[in-house]
């Protein structure tokens, strides 16, 4: 289950501030995860502890775990046979 699926699954359990975090991360996916909790909080207009708790509420141990998952997901897509074929076709 990826970040957007986790957000959808837990949406009803989220506070108003959590929903701000969820909306931003969904809109900025996957780039939104490049920032740390403090910077995300500043961008979104919530406390950094809200950002930290948000990730636990949707089933991650931390923001790092969410980043790892996105990194693996992006690597998989970029290294898939279809992606390699499309890149070779362009060359």
N, CA and C of each residue as an Amber inpcrd file, in Angstrom:
protein
   273
   0.8570000  -1.1690000   0.0000000   0.0000000   0.0000000   0.0000000
   0.9100000   1.2420000   0.0000000   0.6470000   2.1790000  -0.9220000
   1.4910000   3.3740000  -0.9930000   0.8770000   4.5350000  -0.2140000
   1.5580000   5.6630000  -0.2340000   1.1450000   6.8290000   0.5570000
  -0.2830000   7.2560000   0.2400000  -0.6090000   7.4040000  -1.0210000
  -1.9520000   7.8830000  -1.3740000  -3.0340000   6.8880000  -0.9620000
  -2.7340000   5.6090000  -1.0540000  -3.7000000   4.5970000  -0.6050000
  -3.8870000   4.6480000   0.9130000  -2.8070000   4.8550000   1.6290000
  -2.9040000   4.9560000   3.0900000  -3.7260000   6.1820000   3.5020000
  -3.4990000   7.2850000   2.8000000  -4.2650000   8.4970000   3.0980000
  -5.7500000   8.2350000   2.8750000  -6.0830000   7.6320000   1.7590000
  -7.4970000   7.3280000   1.4620000  -8.0990000   6.4150000   2.5210000
  -7.3590000   5.4160000   2.9350000  -7.8580000   4.4440000   3.9070000
  -8.1210000   5.0760000   5.2730000  -7.3140000   6.0740000   5.6620000
  -7.4020000   6.6570000   6.9990000  -8.0410000   8.0470000   7.0270000
  -8.5550000   8.5010000   5.9060000  -9.0560000   9.8770000   5.7970000
 -10.0640000  10.2580000   6.8870000 -10.9490000   9.3500000   7.2320000
 -11.9850000   9.6550000   8.2240000 -11.4260000   9.8030000   9.6400000
 -10.2130000   9.2930000   9.8670000  -9.5960000   9.3560000  11.1960000
  -8.7110000  10.5860000  11.3760000  -8.5990000  11.4080000  10.3500000
  -7.6480000  12.5180000  10.3720000  -8.2740000  13.8140000  10.8670000
  -7.4790000  14.5850000  11.5990000  -7.9190000  15.9030000  12.0680000
  -7.8570000  16.9030000  10.9110000  -8.3390000  18.0980000  11.1590000
  -8.3050000  19.1530000  10.1410000  -6.8670000  19.4450000   9.7100000
  -5.9560000  19.5030000  10.6680000  -4.5380000  19.7370000  10.3500000
  -3.9450000  18.5680000   9.5710000  -4.3100000  17.3550000   9.9730000
  -3.8440000  16.1750000   9.2520000  -4.3250000  16.2090000   7.7990000
  -5.5550000  16.6490000   7.6040000  -6.1000000  16.7260000   6.2450000
  -5.3430000  17.7250000   5.3940000  -4.8240000  18.7860000   6.0050000
  -3.9810000  19.7370000   5.2700000  -2.7060000  19.0430000   4.7950000
  -2.1190000  18.2510000   5.6910000  -0.9120000  17.5030000   5.3390000
  -1.2290000  16.5120000   4.2200000  -2.3200000  15.7800000   4.3770000
  -2.7200000  14.7850000   3.3800000  -2.9480000  15.4300000   2.0110000
  -3.6320000  16.5590000   2.0050000  -3.9310000  17.2400000   0.7360000
  -2.6460000  17.6900000   0.0640000  -1.7450000  18.2630000   0.8220000
  -0.4800000  18.7280000   0.2600000   0.3240000  17.5550000  -0.2980000
   0.4700000  16.4920000   0.4840000   1.2700000  15.3570000   0.0340000
   0.6560000  14.6680000  -1.1730000  -0.6610000  14.6070000  -1.2280000
  -1.3290000  14.0130000  -2.3840000  -1.0990000  14.8690000  -3.6250000
  -1.2350000  16.1630000  -3.4550000  -1.0630000  17.0940000  -4.5780000
   0.3830000  17.1190000  -5.0620000   1.3190000  17.0080000  -4.1510000
   2.7380000  17.1350000  -4.4830000   3.4660000  15.7830000  -4.5680000
   2.7070000  14.7160000  -4.6620000   3.2900000  13.3670000  -4.6620000
   4.1050000  13.1270000  -5.9240000   5.2950000  12.6040000  -5.8470000
   6.0710000  12.1820000  -4.6910000   7.0150000  13.2710000  -4.1700000
   7.1290000  14.3930000  -4.8910000   8.0790000  15.4380000  -4.5100000
   7.8630000  15.9810000  -3.1020000   6.6370000  15.9800000  -2.6260000
   6.3370000  16.5040000  -1.2990000   7.0800000  15.7970000  -0.1880000
   7.5000000  14.5760000  -0.4370000   8.2180000  13.8160000   0.5900000
   9.7090000  14.1220000   0.6210000  10.1640000  15.0060000  -0.2280000
  11.5890000  15.3650000  -0.2260000  11.9450000  16.2690000   0.9460000
  10.9490000  16.9180000   1.5150000  11.1740000  17.8470000   2.6320000
  11.1150000  17.1140000   3.9670000  11.7620000  17.6910000   4.9800000
  11.6600000  17.1120000   6.3210000  10.3790000  17.6180000   6.9930000
  10.0700000  17.0830000   8.1610000   8.8240000  17.4240000   8.8500000
   8.7280000  18.9040000   9.1810000   9.8410000  19.5110000   9.5730000
   9.8320000  20.9320000   9.9200000   9.4950000  21.7910000   8.6960000
  10.1410000  21.5130000   7.5820000   9.8920000  22.2740000   6.3560000
   8.4800000  22.0280000   5.8450000   8.0370000  20.7800000   5.8860000
   6.6580000  20.4800000   5.4660000   5.6680000  21.2580000   6.3210000
   5.8730000  21.2620000   7.6150000   4.9830000  21.9930000   8.5120000
   4.9280000  23.4650000   8.1660000   6.0810000  24.0420000   7.8970000
   6.1510000  25.4580000   7.5380000   5.4090000  25.7250000   6.2240000
   5.6100000  24.8800000   5.2360000   4.9540000  25.0430000   3.9290000
   3.4380000  24.9280000   4.0690000   3.0000000  23.9240000   4.8220000
   1.5710000  23.6100000   4.9430000   0.8700000  24.5310000   5.9350000
   1.6220000  25.0330000   6.9150000   1.0250000  25.8830000   7.9360000
   0.5450000  25.1180000   9.1560000   1.2540000  24.0210000   9.4610000
   0.9540000  23.2340000  10.6590000   2.2490000  23.0200000  11.4220000
   2.1410000  22.5500000  12.6480000   3.2950000  22.2720000  13.4860000
   4.0310000  21.0380000  12.9570000   5.3470000  21.0200000  13.0890000
   6.1250000  19.8640000  12.6150000   5.7150000  18.5770000  13.3410000
   5.2800000  18.6920000  14.5910000   4.8300000  17.4870000  15.3090000
   3.5490000  16.9380000  14.6860000   2.7200000  17.8030000  14.1160000
   1.5180000  17.3400000  13.4070000   1.9290000  16.4990000  12.2080000
   2.9420000  16.9470000  11.4940000   3.4440000  16.2020000  10.3310000
   3.9690000  14.8460000  10.7810000   4.7410000  14.8340000  11.8440000
   5.2990000  13.5860000  12.3680000   4.1920000  12.6200000  12.7790000
   3.2190000  13.1140000  13.5200000   2.0970000  12.2590000  13.9670000
   1.2650000  11.7850000  12.7860000   1.1180000  12.6170000  11.7580000
   0.3390000  12.2520000  10.5720000   0.8210000  10.9240000   9.9870000
   2.1260000  10.7850000   9.8430000   2.6600000   9.5610000   9.2400000
   2.3630000   8.3340000  10.0910000   2.4000000   8.4900000  11.4050000
   2.0440000   7.3630000  12.2760000   0.5540000   7.0340000  12.1550000
  -0.2710000   8.0730000  12.0300000  -1.7150000   7.8590000  11.9260000
  -2.0980000   7.0750000  10.6730000  -1.3110000   7.2190000   9.6130000
  -1.6640000   6.5010000   8.3810000  -0.8760000   5.1960000   8.2200000
  -0.1580000   4.8030000   9.2870000   0.4430000   3.4770000   9.3140000
   1.9300000   3.3720000   9.0670000   2.6210000   4.4950000   8.9870000
   4.0760000   4.4580000   8.8690000   4.6870000   4.6210000  10.2550000
   5.9170000   4.1270000  10.4130000   6.6320000   4.3680000  11.6660000
   7.1660000   5.7860000  11.7040000   7.4850000   6.3250000  10.5170000
   8.0620000   7.6630000  10.4310000   7.9800000   8.1780000   9.0030000
   8.3380000   9.4450000   8.8240000   8.4000000  10.0240000   7.4860000
   9.4850000   9.3160000   6.6700000  10.5360000   8.8650000   7.3330000
  11.6150000   8.1350000   6.6350000  11.0810000   6.8700000   5.9680000
  10.2130000   6.1610000   6.6590000   9.6470000   4.9420000   6.0880000
   8.8370000   5.2790000   4.8400000   8.0780000   6.3610000   4.8950000
   7.2930000   6.7860000   3.7280000   8.2220000   7.1420000   2.5730000
   9.3110000   7.8360000   2.8640000  10.2900000   8.1810000   1.8200000
  10.8990000   6.9350000   1.1870000  11.2660000   5.9760000   2.0110000
  11.8550000   4.7270000   1.5090000  10.8850000   4.0340000   0.5590000
   9.6190000   3.9920000   0.9650000   8.6040000   3.3450000   0.1420000
   8.4700000   4.0440000  -1.2100000   8.4500000   5.3740000  -1.2030000
   8.3300000   6.1300000  -2.4510000   9.5720000   5.9300000  -3.3110000
  10.7340000   5.9220000  -2.6840000  11.9800000   5.7020000  -3.4270000
  11.9500000   4.3420000  -4.1150000  11.5250000   3.3210000  -3.4010000
  11.4330000   1.9820000  -3.9840000  10.4200000   1.9490000  -5.1220000
   9.3060000   2.6280000  -4.9190000   8.2490000   2.6770000  -5.9270000
   8.7530000   3.3610000  -7.2120000   9.4170000   4.4940000  -7.0560000
   9.9350000   5.2360000  -8.2060000  11.0240000   4.4270000  -8.9010000
  11.9040000   3.7940000  -8.1430000  12.9560000   2.9650000  -8.7280000
  12.3640000   1.8150000  -9.5220000  11.3430000   1.1960000  -8.9820000
  10.6930000   0.0800000  -9.6690000  10.1210000   0.5380000 -11.0110000
   9.4270000   1.6560000 -11.0060000   8.8110000   2.1610000 -12.2330000
   9.8780000   2.5370000 -13.2590000  10.9250000   3.2050000 -12.7980000
  11.9710000   3.6420000 -13.7170000  12.7890000   2.4840000 -14.2750000
  12.8700000   1.3990000 -13.5350000  13.6590000   0.2490000 -13.9720000
  12.8170000  -0.8860000 -14.5460000  11.5380000  -0.6320000 -14.7550000
  10.6740000  -1.6730000 -15.2970000  11.0270000  -1.9340000 -16.7610000
  10.7530000  -3.1100000 -17.2600000  11.0230000  -3.4040000 -18.6670000
  10.3220000  -2.4230000 -19.6240000   9.1290000  -2.0130000 -19.2900000
   8.4020000  -1.0750000 -20.1480000   9.1340000   0.2620000 -20.2100000
   9.5820000   0.7730000 -19.0510000  10.3080000   2.0430000 -19.0200000
  11.6050000   1.9330000 -19.8140000  12.3140000   0.8270000 -19.6650000
  13.5550000   0.6410000 -20.4050000  13.2950000   0.5860000 -21.9040000
  12.2490000  -0.0960000 -22.3040000  11.8800000  -0.1650000 -23.7170000
  11.5370000   1.2160000 -24.2640000  10.7590000   1.9810000 -23.5090000
  10.3730000   3.3320000 -23.9510000  11.5930000   4.2310000 -24.0820000
  12.5390000   4.1120000 -23.1590000  13.7450000   4.9340000 -23.2230000
  14.6070000   4.5300000 -24.4130000  14.7140000   3.2430000 -24.6760000
  15.5080000   2.7630000 -25.8090000  14.8670000   3.1910000 -27.1340000
  13.5570000   3.2180000 -27.1480000  12.8170000   3.6070000 -28.3500000
  13.0560000   5.0730000 -28.6940000  13.2670000   5.9160000 -27.6760000
  13.4970000   7.3370000 -27.8820000  14.9140000   7.6260000 -28.4040000
  15.8360000   6.7470000 -28.1030000  17.2510000   6.9830000 -28.4740000
  17.5480000   6.7170000 -29.9210000
